XYZ file of C-alpha atoms in Angstrom:
728
model
C 8.079 12.153 -23.309
C 4.520 12.694 -24.390
C 1.651 13.978 -22.297
C -1.413 11.803 -22.684
C -3.458 13.002 -19.733
C -6.818 11.511 -19.037
C -9.711 13.535 -17.683
C -7.324 16.455 -17.168
C -5.525 14.673 -14.317
C -1.946 13.517 -14.929
C -1.310 9.929 -13.860
C 1.238 9.334 -11.155
C 1.731 9.878 -7.431
C 4.085 12.850 -7.085
C 3.065 14.766 -3.943
C 2.127 18.414 -4.268
C 4.719 20.917 -3.062
C 3.638 22.444 0.236
C 6.069 25.361 0.284
C 7.996 27.496 -2.153
C 10.707 25.928 -4.270
C 13.711 28.243 -4.078
C 16.512 28.535 -6.651
C 18.100 25.648 -8.592
C 17.039 26.992 -12.007
C 20.342 25.972 -13.608
C 20.300 22.507 -12.042
C 16.694 21.930 -13.078
C 17.431 22.752 -16.694
C 20.549 20.572 -16.716
C 18.754 17.654 -15.049
C 15.963 17.896 -17.620
C 18.517 17.663 -20.430
C 20.187 14.691 -18.772
C 16.840 12.915 -18.442
C 16.180 13.493 -22.127
C 19.498 11.872 -23.022
C 19.514 8.846 -20.719
C 17.100 6.270 -19.373
C 18.774 6.080 -15.944
C 19.881 9.199 -14.097
C 21.022 9.218 -10.471
C 21.072 12.457 -8.492
C 23.843 12.122 -5.914
C 25.064 14.339 -3.113
C 25.443 14.710 0.626
C 22.520 14.218 2.962
C 20.366 17.322 3.201
C 21.671 18.897 -0.008
C 18.204 18.857 -1.590
C 18.397 15.825 -3.884
C 14.851 14.618 -3.298
C 13.293 18.041 -3.725
C 15.188 18.731 -6.951
C 14.336 15.308 -8.383
C 10.658 15.725 -7.559
C 10.617 19.187 -9.114
C 12.333 17.958 -12.279
C 10.054 14.917 -12.473
C 6.945 17.095 -12.163
C 7.963 18.839 -15.392
C 8.021 15.561 -17.300
C 4.914 14.280 -19.000
C 5.288 10.611 -19.923
C 2.147 8.970 -21.219
C 1.657 6.785 -18.155
C 2.810 9.269 -15.567
C 5.524 9.905 -13.000
C 5.659 7.545 -10.031
C 7.747 8.145 -6.909
C 8.954 5.294 -4.694
C 10.104 6.319 -1.232
C 12.745 3.838 -0.108
C 13.932 5.466 3.121
C 11.488 3.446 5.300
C 12.504 0.179 3.610
C 14.988 -1.641 5.826
C 15.077 -5.028 4.084
C 16.345 -5.468 0.522
C 13.603 -8.051 -0.071
C 11.033 -5.274 0.175
C 12.431 -3.056 -2.583
C 10.293 -4.735 -5.249
C 7.259 -4.613 -2.978
C 7.797 -0.881 -2.405
C 7.736 -0.254 -6.159
C 4.623 -2.406 -6.606
C 2.977 -0.453 -3.795
C 3.920 2.947 -5.217
C 2.507 1.994 -8.622
C -0.792 1.003 -6.974
C -0.519 -2.497 -8.396
C -2.537 -5.370 -7.027
C -1.374 -8.925 -7.581
C -3.111 -11.862 -5.968
C -1.003 -14.513 -7.646
C 1.969 -16.416 -6.263
C 4.325 -14.812 -8.763
C 7.149 -12.641 -7.459
C 6.658 -8.863 -7.354
C 9.445 -8.495 -9.944
C 7.302 -10.437 -12.423
C 4.338 -8.211 -11.621
C 6.434 -5.123 -12.320
C 7.792 -6.470 -15.584
C 4.311 -7.364 -16.804
C 2.955 -3.935 -15.855
C 5.811 -1.879 -17.304
C 6.374 -3.864 -20.506
C 4.265 -1.607 -22.721
C 4.087 1.530 -20.621
C 5.878 4.842 -20.927
C 6.581 6.302 -17.516
C 9.197 7.848 -15.244
C 10.025 6.003 -12.040
C 11.607 8.067 -9.259
C 13.495 5.906 -6.743
C 14.131 8.154 -3.754
C 16.670 7.018 -1.167
C 18.638 4.197 -2.790
C 21.900 4.533 -0.870
C 21.186 1.880 1.787
C 19.744 -0.540 -0.794
C 22.142 -0.039 -3.683
C 22.604 -3.689 -4.656
C 18.898 -4.494 -4.652
C 18.029 -1.288 -6.501
C 20.751 -1.863 -9.091
C 19.484 -5.382 -9.810
C 15.898 -4.174 -10.067
C 16.693 -1.224 -12.330
C 18.860 -3.344 -14.614
C 16.073 -5.884 -15.021
C 13.316 -3.325 -15.563
C 15.214 -1.141 -18.017
C 16.287 -4.185 -19.994
C 12.725 -5.398 -20.488
C 10.575 -2.252 -20.400
C 11.632 0.020 -23.295
C 9.279 2.841 -22.327
C 10.664 3.134 -18.799
C 12.995 5.835 -17.492
C 14.394 5.890 -13.971
C 15.411 8.896 -11.909
C 17.222 7.659 -8.793
C 18.168 9.689 -5.725
C 20.908 8.693 -3.314
C 24.172 9.582 -1.672
C 26.037 7.352 -4.089
C 25.397 5.974 -7.580
C 24.172 2.452 -8.230
C 26.957 1.510 -10.641
C 24.597 0.270 -13.343
C 25.617 0.237 -17.004
C 24.255 3.308 -18.772
C 23.749 5.222 -15.521
C 24.223 8.985 -15.845
C 25.323 10.597 -12.611
C 24.063 14.026 -11.628
C 26.057 15.238 -8.596
C 24.216 18.010 -6.781
C 26.198 20.794 -5.161
C 24.924 22.978 -2.311
C 23.073 26.198 -3.022
C 24.919 29.226 -4.270
C 25.369 31.986 -1.662
C 22.580 34.032 -3.234
C 20.164 31.093 -3.334
C 21.056 30.107 0.230
C 20.243 33.617 1.469
C 16.990 33.542 -0.485
C 16.020 30.184 1.036
C 16.749 31.350 4.585
C 14.805 34.566 4.001
C 11.799 32.797 2.487
C 11.610 30.142 5.197
C 12.057 32.675 7.970
C 9.252 34.742 6.475
C 6.990 31.704 6.377
C 7.705 30.958 10.012
C 7.006 34.554 10.984
C 3.464 34.057 9.681
C 3.080 30.645 11.276
C 5.031 30.887 14.506
C 5.223 34.576 15.382
C 8.760 35.285 14.137
C 9.416 38.993 14.725
C 13.000 39.485 13.603
C 13.777 40.319 10.000
C 16.816 38.538 8.534
C 17.226 41.393 6.082
C 18.065 43.794 8.931
C 21.623 42.581 8.785
C 22.224 41.032 5.402
C 25.873 40.447 6.226
C 25.052 38.182 9.158
C 22.494 36.282 7.100
C 25.000 35.774 4.308
C 27.701 34.684 6.739
C 25.306 32.252 8.395
C 24.510 30.639 5.036
C 28.194 30.408 4.200
C 28.923 28.741 7.519
C 26.196 26.214 6.694
C 27.861 25.491 3.332
C 24.630 26.260 1.484
C 23.119 22.929 2.566
C 19.315 23.317 2.369
C 18.505 21.062 5.319
C 20.925 22.930 7.570
C 19.439 26.239 6.392
C 15.918 24.989 7.081
C 16.979 24.037 10.607
C 18.549 27.446 11.132
C 15.425 29.180 9.843
C 13.449 27.259 12.432
C 15.518 29.008 15.113
C 14.820 32.521 13.902
C 11.605 32.663 15.895
C 13.666 32.905 19.077
C 17.093 34.154 17.944
C 18.375 36.847 15.631
C 20.600 35.854 12.695
C 23.584 37.156 14.637
C 22.745 35.059 17.682
C 22.287 31.970 15.536
C 25.620 32.624 13.845
C 27.413 33.061 17.156
C 26.039 29.811 18.559
C 26.774 27.985 15.345
C 30.371 29.219 15.356
C 30.764 27.871 18.876
C 29.391 24.538 17.778
C 31.662 24.362 14.715
C 34.755 25.023 16.794
C 33.703 22.224 19.104
C 32.801 19.570 16.547
C 34.475 20.057 13.186
C 37.630 18.373 14.349
C 35.771 15.129 15.027
C 35.484 12.570 12.251
C 38.368 13.359 9.887
C 37.273 10.594 7.522
C 33.968 12.307 6.798
C 33.621 14.640 3.848
C 33.594 18.329 4.835
C 29.979 18.835 3.850
C 28.926 15.707 5.737
C 30.676 17.109 8.812
C 28.980 20.453 8.269
C 25.555 18.879 8.063
C 26.160 16.682 11.076
C 27.376 19.692 12.963
C 24.363 21.752 11.915
C 21.992 18.998 13.002
C 23.933 18.551 16.228
C 23.798 22.280 16.840
C 20.056 22.297 16.298
C 19.802 19.330 18.661
C 21.870 21.123 21.274
C 19.549 24.121 21.174
C 16.551 21.923 21.876
C 15.140 21.648 25.372
C 15.766 18.341 27.181
C 12.190 17.261 26.393
C 12.638 18.100 22.702
C 15.886 16.135 22.504
C 14.247 13.188 24.216
C 11.287 13.156 21.827
C 13.577 13.580 18.812
C 15.528 10.481 19.837
C 12.434 8.425 20.591
C 10.727 9.359 17.305
C 13.563 7.643 15.456
C 11.939 4.244 16.110
C 9.189 5.090 13.605
C 9.449 4.361 9.890
C 7.663 6.572 7.389
C 4.744 8.685 8.613
C 3.254 8.408 12.113
C 0.377 10.031 13.970
C 0.030 11.833 17.272
C -1.677 8.942 19.066
C 1.229 6.628 18.285
C 3.745 9.232 19.465
C 1.879 9.783 22.716
C 1.879 6.064 23.498
C 5.342 5.081 22.274
C 7.334 8.127 23.349
C 5.768 9.286 26.607
C 7.022 8.452 30.092
C 10.507 8.506 31.558
C 10.939 12.274 31.514
C 8.210 13.159 28.993
C 4.619 13.328 30.213
C 1.932 12.210 27.753
C 0.137 15.535 28.179
C 3.283 17.394 27.061
C 3.928 15.359 23.897
C 1.827 17.560 21.600
C 3.590 20.759 22.701
C 7.038 19.210 22.322
C 6.147 17.725 18.946
C 4.858 21.129 17.798
C 8.168 22.678 18.801
C 10.094 20.126 16.717
C 7.745 20.840 13.819
C 8.428 24.573 14.113
C 12.168 23.882 14.028
C 11.942 21.761 10.840
C 12.990 18.615 12.680
C 9.623 17.177 11.612
C 7.327 17.762 8.654
C 3.549 17.551 8.627
C 1.499 15.956 5.852
C -2.148 15.215 5.071
C -3.056 11.613 4.201
C -6.332 9.759 3.582
C -5.944 8.475 7.150
C -5.554 11.990 8.600
C -2.629 14.162 9.705
C 0.731 12.416 9.838
C 4.236 13.525 10.787
C 7.486 12.506 9.197
C 11.158 12.820 10.082
C 13.720 13.222 7.329
C 16.019 10.223 7.179
C 19.155 12.248 7.954
C 17.503 13.751 11.023
C 16.077 10.380 12.052
C 19.530 8.757 11.856
C 20.909 11.412 14.201
C 18.080 10.746 16.636
C 18.607 6.987 16.390
C 22.273 7.325 17.320
C 21.307 9.487 20.280
C 18.681 6.942 21.367
C 21.218 4.098 21.242
C 23.587 6.108 23.388
C 20.907 6.467 26.084
C 20.512 2.687 26.354
C 16.749 3.054 25.943
C 16.442 1.843 22.335
C 15.273 -1.709 23.141
C 12.486 -0.468 25.395
C 11.288 2.029 22.769
C 11.234 -0.653 20.090
C 9.102 -2.842 22.355
C 6.682 0.039 22.932
C 6.578 0.626 19.184
C 5.815 -3.072 18.680
C 3.101 -3.027 21.337
C 1.379 -0.030 19.766
C 1.229 -1.564 16.310
C 0.161 -4.985 17.558
C -2.631 -3.196 19.384
C -3.468 -1.169 16.284
C -3.709 -4.321 14.170
C -5.986 -5.896 16.788
C -8.288 -2.877 16.753
C -8.323 -2.742 12.962
C -9.201 -6.430 12.674
C -12.164 -5.959 15.001
C -13.271 -2.748 13.296
C -13.071 -4.327 9.837
C -16.514 -5.763 10.588
C -18.086 -2.352 11.177
C -19.096 0.878 9.433
C -15.435 1.957 9.759
C -14.223 -0.604 7.227
C -12.980 1.971 4.712
C -11.334 3.953 7.505
C -9.550 0.794 8.644
C -8.293 0.114 5.114
C -6.864 3.655 4.853
C -5.362 3.458 8.340
C -3.477 0.228 7.722
C -2.275 1.495 4.338
C -0.818 4.595 6.018
C 0.724 2.578 8.864
C 2.202 -0.201 6.734
C 5.883 0.908 7.071
C 5.564 0.807 10.863
C 3.629 -2.468 10.829
C 6.479 -3.973 8.817
C 8.979 -2.771 11.418
C 6.854 -4.364 14.148
C 6.624 -7.640 12.218
C 10.363 -7.705 11.612
C 11.015 -7.046 15.303
C 8.698 -9.870 16.393
C 10.040 -12.407 13.917
C 13.690 -11.763 14.741
C 13.465 -11.630 18.546
C 13.663 -15.159 20.023
C 10.944 -14.682 22.625
C 8.469 -12.788 20.463
C 7.758 -15.200 17.594
C 4.206 -15.802 18.870
C 3.547 -12.060 18.564
C 4.835 -12.139 14.999
C 2.484 -15.028 14.198
C -0.368 -13.158 15.839
C 0.352 -9.916 13.976
C 0.746 -11.599 10.579
C -2.558 -13.412 11.099
C -4.413 -10.383 12.475
C -3.655 -8.475 9.264
C -5.506 -11.054 7.117
C -8.052 -8.445 6.040
C -5.289 -6.257 4.626
C -3.512 -9.082 2.841
C -6.679 -10.436 1.188
C -9.035 -7.467 1.152
C -6.705 -4.696 0.060
C -4.509 -6.291 -2.578
C -1.495 -7.443 -0.516
C -1.535 -11.209 -0.970
C 2.075 -11.537 -2.073
C 3.501 -9.577 0.841
C 1.127 -11.200 3.303
C 2.221 -14.643 2.204
C 5.876 -13.737 2.757
C 5.220 -12.668 6.364
C 2.936 -15.629 7.076
C 5.411 -18.172 5.741
C 8.155 -16.655 7.890
C 5.863 -16.703 10.898
C 4.730 -20.336 10.666
C 8.311 -21.545 10.192
C 9.034 -20.466 13.768
C 8.421 -22.978 16.541
C 6.595 -21.472 19.473
C 5.842 -23.285 22.684
C 2.923 -22.541 24.945
C -0.805 -22.044 24.527
C -0.677 -18.437 23.313
C 1.938 -19.268 20.733
C -0.046 -22.283 19.609
C -3.197 -20.234 19.062
C -1.310 -17.602 17.116
C 0.335 -20.247 14.972
C -2.990 -21.916 14.130
C -4.414 -18.593 13.011
C -1.345 -17.846 10.913
C -1.731 -21.290 9.303
C -5.326 -20.864 8.152
C -4.651 -17.324 6.982
C -1.644 -18.626 5.028
C -3.872 -21.319 3.500
C -6.430 -18.678 2.550
C -3.793 -16.557 0.831
C -2.403 -19.577 -1.013
C -5.910 -20.572 -2.170
C -6.503 -17.095 -3.541
C -3.201 -17.349 -5.389
C -4.198 -20.710 -6.860
C -1.415 -22.517 -4.996
C -3.341 -25.543 -3.770
C -0.546 -27.805 -2.498
C 0.826 -25.380 0.152
C -2.773 -24.508 1.033
C -3.621 -28.146 1.715
C -0.470 -28.621 3.785
C -1.232 -25.564 5.937
C -4.870 -26.629 6.406
C -3.870 -30.128 7.443
C -1.411 -28.798 10.015
C -4.027 -26.350 11.278
C -6.678 -29.077 11.655
C -4.285 -31.386 13.478
C -3.168 -28.593 15.797
C -6.782 -27.606 16.488
C -7.648 -31.193 17.402
C -4.633 -31.540 19.736
C -5.367 -28.280 21.514
C -9.171 -28.628 21.420
C -9.427 -25.262 19.656
C -12.931 -25.041 18.099
C -12.281 -21.674 16.446
C -9.221 -22.842 14.525
C -11.063 -26.043 13.586
C -13.955 -24.025 12.135
C -11.653 -21.829 10.068
C -9.662 -24.812 8.801
C -12.870 -26.540 7.703
C -14.108 -23.344 6.064
C -10.893 -22.918 4.038
C -11.004 -26.541 2.967
C -14.536 -25.980 1.703
C -13.357 -22.934 -0.252
C -10.672 -25.038 -1.869
C -13.217 -27.683 -2.893
C -15.428 -24.950 -4.372
C -12.830 -23.576 -6.761
C -11.847 -27.140 -7.696
C -15.444 -27.822 -8.840
C -16.182 -30.429 -6.144
C -19.581 -28.977 -5.255
C -20.978 -31.733 -2.991
C -17.843 -31.724 -0.824
C -17.665 -27.922 -0.802
C -21.298 -27.670 0.320
C -20.816 -30.252 3.057
C -17.683 -28.570 4.453
C -19.095 -25.051 4.270
C -22.340 -26.042 5.992
C -20.339 -27.749 8.725
C -18.072 -24.711 9.157
C -21.064 -22.358 9.394
C -22.590 -24.654 11.998
C -19.347 -24.542 13.999
C -19.304 -20.739 13.763
C -22.835 -20.567 15.199
C -21.900 -22.884 18.052
C -18.943 -20.739 19.124
C -20.748 -17.429 18.508
C -18.449 -16.291 15.708
C -19.792 -13.544 13.413
C -17.617 -11.435 11.152
C -16.804 -10.867 7.489
C -15.301 -14.336 7.244
C -18.416 -16.089 8.507
C -20.605 -14.135 6.102
C -18.251 -14.896 3.229
C -18.629 -18.565 4.058
C -22.364 -18.138 3.554
C -21.772 -16.415 0.211
C -19.572 -19.322 -0.822
C -22.267 -21.763 0.240
C -24.655 -19.805 -1.979
C -22.260 -20.337 -4.866
C -22.345 -24.099 -4.365
C -26.152 -23.993 -4.438
C -26.137 -21.890 -7.615
C -23.643 -24.209 -9.272
C -25.911 -27.143 -8.442
C -28.963 -25.464 -9.956
C -30.750 -24.112 -6.861
C -30.732 -20.370 -7.581
C -33.610 -19.509 -5.167
C -31.619 -20.949 -2.268
C -28.524 -19.030 -3.410
C -30.566 -15.816 -3.453
C -31.994 -16.529 -0.002
C -28.527 -17.052 1.473
C -27.093 -13.892 -0.093
C -30.064 -11.697 0.817
C -29.491 -12.771 4.404
C -25.793 -11.867 4.111
C -26.714 -8.538 2.567
C -29.029 -7.689 5.456
C -26.505 -8.632 8.142
C -23.803 -6.604 6.352
C -26.057 -3.565 6.174
C -26.931 -3.932 9.856
C -23.211 -3.896 10.742
C -22.002 -1.413 8.119
C -19.899 -4.094 6.400
C -19.096 -3.313 2.754
C -16.432 -5.736 1.540
C -18.287 -9.042 1.946
C -21.508 -7.293 0.973
C -19.977 -6.605 -2.437
C -19.594 -10.330 -3.062
C -23.174 -11.005 -1.970
C -24.290 -8.349 -4.466
C -22.266 -10.114 -7.134
C -24.151 -13.381 -6.597
C -27.472 -11.522 -6.506
C -26.555 -9.789 -9.768
C -25.865 -13.133 -11.386
C -29.239 -14.378 -10.156
C -30.932 -11.268 -11.564
C -29.299 -11.885 -14.947
C -30.369 -15.510 -14.835
C -33.963 -14.457 -14.064
C -34.133 -12.050 -17.001
C -33.561 -8.812 -15.044
C -30.377 -7.393 -16.594
C -31.211 -3.862 -15.474
C -31.227 -4.902 -11.837
C -28.100 -6.972 -12.461
C -26.289 -3.877 -13.749
C -27.290 -1.811 -10.708
C -26.052 -4.479 -8.319
C -22.798 -4.952 -10.248
C -22.092 -1.228 -10.370
C -22.278 -1.097 -6.573
C -20.206 -4.261 -6.278
C -17.498 -2.948 -8.608
C -17.286 0.479 -6.954
C -16.841 -1.153 -3.543
C -14.211 -3.631 -4.722
C -12.238 -0.917 -6.520
C -12.240 1.284 -3.440
C -10.709 -1.544 -1.411
C -8.171 -2.282 -4.190
C -9.788 -5.711 -4.368
C -8.619 -6.932 -7.749
C -10.571 -10.184 -7.653
C -13.862 -8.510 -6.807
C -13.239 -5.968 -9.562
C -12.475 -8.465 -12.310
C -15.427 -10.680 -11.395
C -17.766 -7.708 -11.643
C -16.286 -6.622 -14.990
C -16.671 -10.160 -16.355
C -20.348 -10.257 -15.404
C -20.930 -6.714 -16.664
C -19.728 -7.935 -20.053
C -22.479 -10.555 -19.974
C -25.016 -7.885 -19.062
C -23.746 -5.723 -21.938
C -24.594 -8.511 -24.373
C -28.044 -8.606 -22.809
C -28.291 -4.888 -23.542
C -27.536 -5.577 -27.192
C -24.110 -3.935 -26.998
C -21.846 -6.751 -28.103
C -18.949 -4.390 -28.838
C -18.937 -3.098 -25.273
C -19.154 -6.652 -23.983
C -16.063 -7.595 -26.001
C -14.202 -4.511 -24.725
C -15.010 -5.457 -21.129
C -13.914 -9.032 -21.737
C -10.615 -7.691 -23.076
C -10.219 -5.489 -19.997
C -10.963 -8.452 -17.720
C -8.480 -10.553 -19.654
C -5.772 -8.033 -18.848
C -6.708 -8.030 -15.162
C -6.760 -11.801 -14.648
C -2.973 -12.420 -14.789
C -2.532 -10.310 -11.647
C -5.331 -12.231 -9.929
C -4.538 -15.822 -10.840
C -5.743 -18.528 -13.186
C -8.508 -17.069 -15.319
C -11.875 -17.927 -13.744
C -9.899 -20.266 -11.472
C -9.637 -22.866 -14.250
C -13.129 -23.938 -13.176
C -15.620 -25.413 -15.635
C -18.477 -23.983 -13.564
C -17.082 -20.474 -13.473
C -16.179 -20.458 -17.154
C -19.634 -21.099 -18.661
C -20.968 -17.509 -18.437
C -17.746 -16.194 -19.983
C -18.180 -18.616 -22.876
C -21.839 -17.613 -23.298
C -20.865 -13.940 -23.462
C -18.095 -14.561 -25.962
C -20.298 -16.733 -28.175
C -23.071 -14.133 -28.256
C -20.651 -11.273 -28.931
C -18.889 -13.153 -31.743
C -22.233 -14.011 -33.300
C -23.297 -10.354 -33.358
C -19.942 -8.804 -34.290
C -18.145 -11.435 -36.302
C -14.755 -12.816 -35.313
C -12.646 -9.954 -36.680
C -14.641 -7.173 -35.024
C -14.884 -9.134 -31.764
C -11.105 -9.598 -31.584
C -10.587 -5.919 -32.384
C -12.816 -4.900 -29.462
C -11.082 -7.351 -27.133
C -7.698 -5.875 -28.066
C -9.043 -2.400 -27.338
C -10.197 -3.509 -23.896
C -6.854 -5.169 -23.206
C -5.181 -1.766 -23.573
C -7.226 -0.313 -20.723
C -5.592 -0.034 -17.326
C -7.466 -1.171 -14.234
C -8.721 2.298 -13.340
C -9.770 3.000 -16.899
C -11.585 -0.317 -17.152
C -13.427 0.262 -13.890
C -14.297 3.818 -14.869
C -15.609 2.676 -18.229
C -17.696 -0.096 -16.705
C -19.211 2.262 -14.126
C -19.859 5.089 -16.611
C -21.694 3.008 -19.166
C -25.221 4.499 -19.338
C -28.560 2.825 -19.924
C -30.418 -0.104 -18.441
C -30.682 -3.264 -20.539
C -34.251 -4.042 -21.543
C -34.013 -7.638 -22.603
C -31.683 -10.595 -22.652
C -31.223 -12.378 -25.975
C -31.391 -16.143 -25.771
C -27.939 -17.739 -25.822
C -26.882 -19.864 -28.726
C -28.133 -23.434 -28.654
C -31.561 -22.928 -27.158
C -34.081 -20.700 -25.437
C -33.512 -18.915 -22.197
C -35.303 -21.318 -19.895
C -33.877 -24.322 -21.686
C -30.365 -23.255 -20.733
C -31.217 -21.747 -17.375
C -29.896 -24.746 -15.514
C -26.480 -24.545 -17.131
C -26.205 -20.837 -16.572
C -27.617 -20.940 -13.095
C -25.191 -23.625 -12.088
C -22.200 -21.725 -13.350
C -21.937 -18.035 -12.394
C -19.323 -15.892 -14.071
C -17.083 -16.216 -11.074
C -17.081 -16.668 -7.396
C -16.407 -14.431 -4.503
C -14.628 -17.321 -2.976
C -11.108 -16.773 -4.115
C -10.607 -13.232 -3.102
C -13.525 -12.265 -1.170
C -13.891 -15.823 -0.441
C -12.598 -15.489 2.962
C -12.596 -13.085 5.678
C -11.240 -13.565 9.001
C -11.601 -14.178 12.570
């Protein structure tokens, strides 16, 4: 594999190693050779034997052109989410109605990368189907899978991983104990009695996880004391499950021994933490796990003790410090929790916390904390999925599932999760819920579903959802749902080029919002969309007035997402008025904001308009490159420029001017170059381009003012589809 690294930073998402990698030199070299010989390699072995760590280490030594990407599958409980997990790990954004498998195939078709699927054993069938499809249609792809059993796919090369050698096991115990001496005040030295250390490692079968757990005990016990207690535990438990493999029994025994040495509070927290999926933070632990024998004020101390004993790991994320429990350890805790009869209550507390978190995040989306909210929900997504699944499968909690799916609208539409959001919303609205609360939640889920479908260009389901929402709002006299339904219907008319109807509906919706006192990103986006209808009908001054008002309100409230779309319309107005320099400044800010939110629609709209500004700057080649880059982005957004005659005019003007200056052959060459740029590269290129355009050449077919009406009435694209809506 080749190393084509851009800006000195290798592409990919492999996490940095936080502690020393010990031993495994022979296995690393052999795994590297196996990866060179086969496109699918599966590292297999018992839980805790070090499969994930070895695979990550081996993958970090590879240098494929398009990077190494790790997909963590342990938190994925539903086979339907395997494809979504891969899309998420690859940082892909797809606003269309196509399946995530299609998104993956389109992305990987011409790329050269290594995909690490970590934790496939509980999803073998789904992973096997996915890998078979991807490898068959993406020739530059290699897959390194990690699991307790192979996938059984044709061409799969198995790499069974044995435990550490005695020497490496002793080294690991010594290194980890030394690290804990520095961190946790460990005073004993495992080298004082090398025989006991070696015997301890032998008794643990050289299993790294078991050794890590033992090392966590060396702050309080000597190696001899640990060995004595472990021997007692082995004599008690090894005769248990005779069907289990010896090393599985050893690991279970080692984990059970570590559990037995915990205080009652530590055991209780260990069991309760098993309800979480993926990373979690201290606030969630304090709410979900406290009470019934564990005071909230004691949670931090107990959690710190589990961290010191390697039951938990700590990691830094964009959303702050998070904790994680290894899947093997979590499974042990889950079994213990079930045995206490307290599992159902803990799952309800988990659900309550994440419903509350989603409520807070929805409110805070319209605030200066918008970027913080986006990072928070991204980090909490595995647990939000667990909460959604719980609500939508429990008979009496469907209304909470509808509420939660609707409350996360800003994540589905603002942060590149339309496809997943639609799946949850469709499941939610299929459930019949009686009662006022359920009815309100259902109406919200309906208009959010319609919004998502509109952004995906799927108008028939959108119309059906809007009709049901309007009828339900009328029956229940719900003015809020009625306003949102009318707003979405206006959005749909806008992208279908019915400007008079779109203007009428959007004005009516904005009037309804004022009457009920509704103000948020959604309301402001409705005003941006109204501005688009005015621009499309030739009244650019009114469009500017509306968007300047939106811009001011956004700045007063610290809102950035909707503001980006207002800047887009203002940039188009600046271009139309012969101020391409100002247009570029506004678009640069718009693009940077959209990219930060992973808003693919906002990004591609800005790139399209920047191409038009590049022509104004006399750089037709750059304009063609940007059009090529936008052309590559559109398939993951939807129908190019929404299939709208209004939206398409500026694109045609840019292309005509660029072809005239470059000639057809050179223009097509530049477009092909742009089409090879990934999303990040395209955004980086558009933002880096220096200089301020001084003048705007007249488009073909007439002078600038002669064509102003046509251009003014048809901006390069509209914030409607993606930014189009916000939420209530």
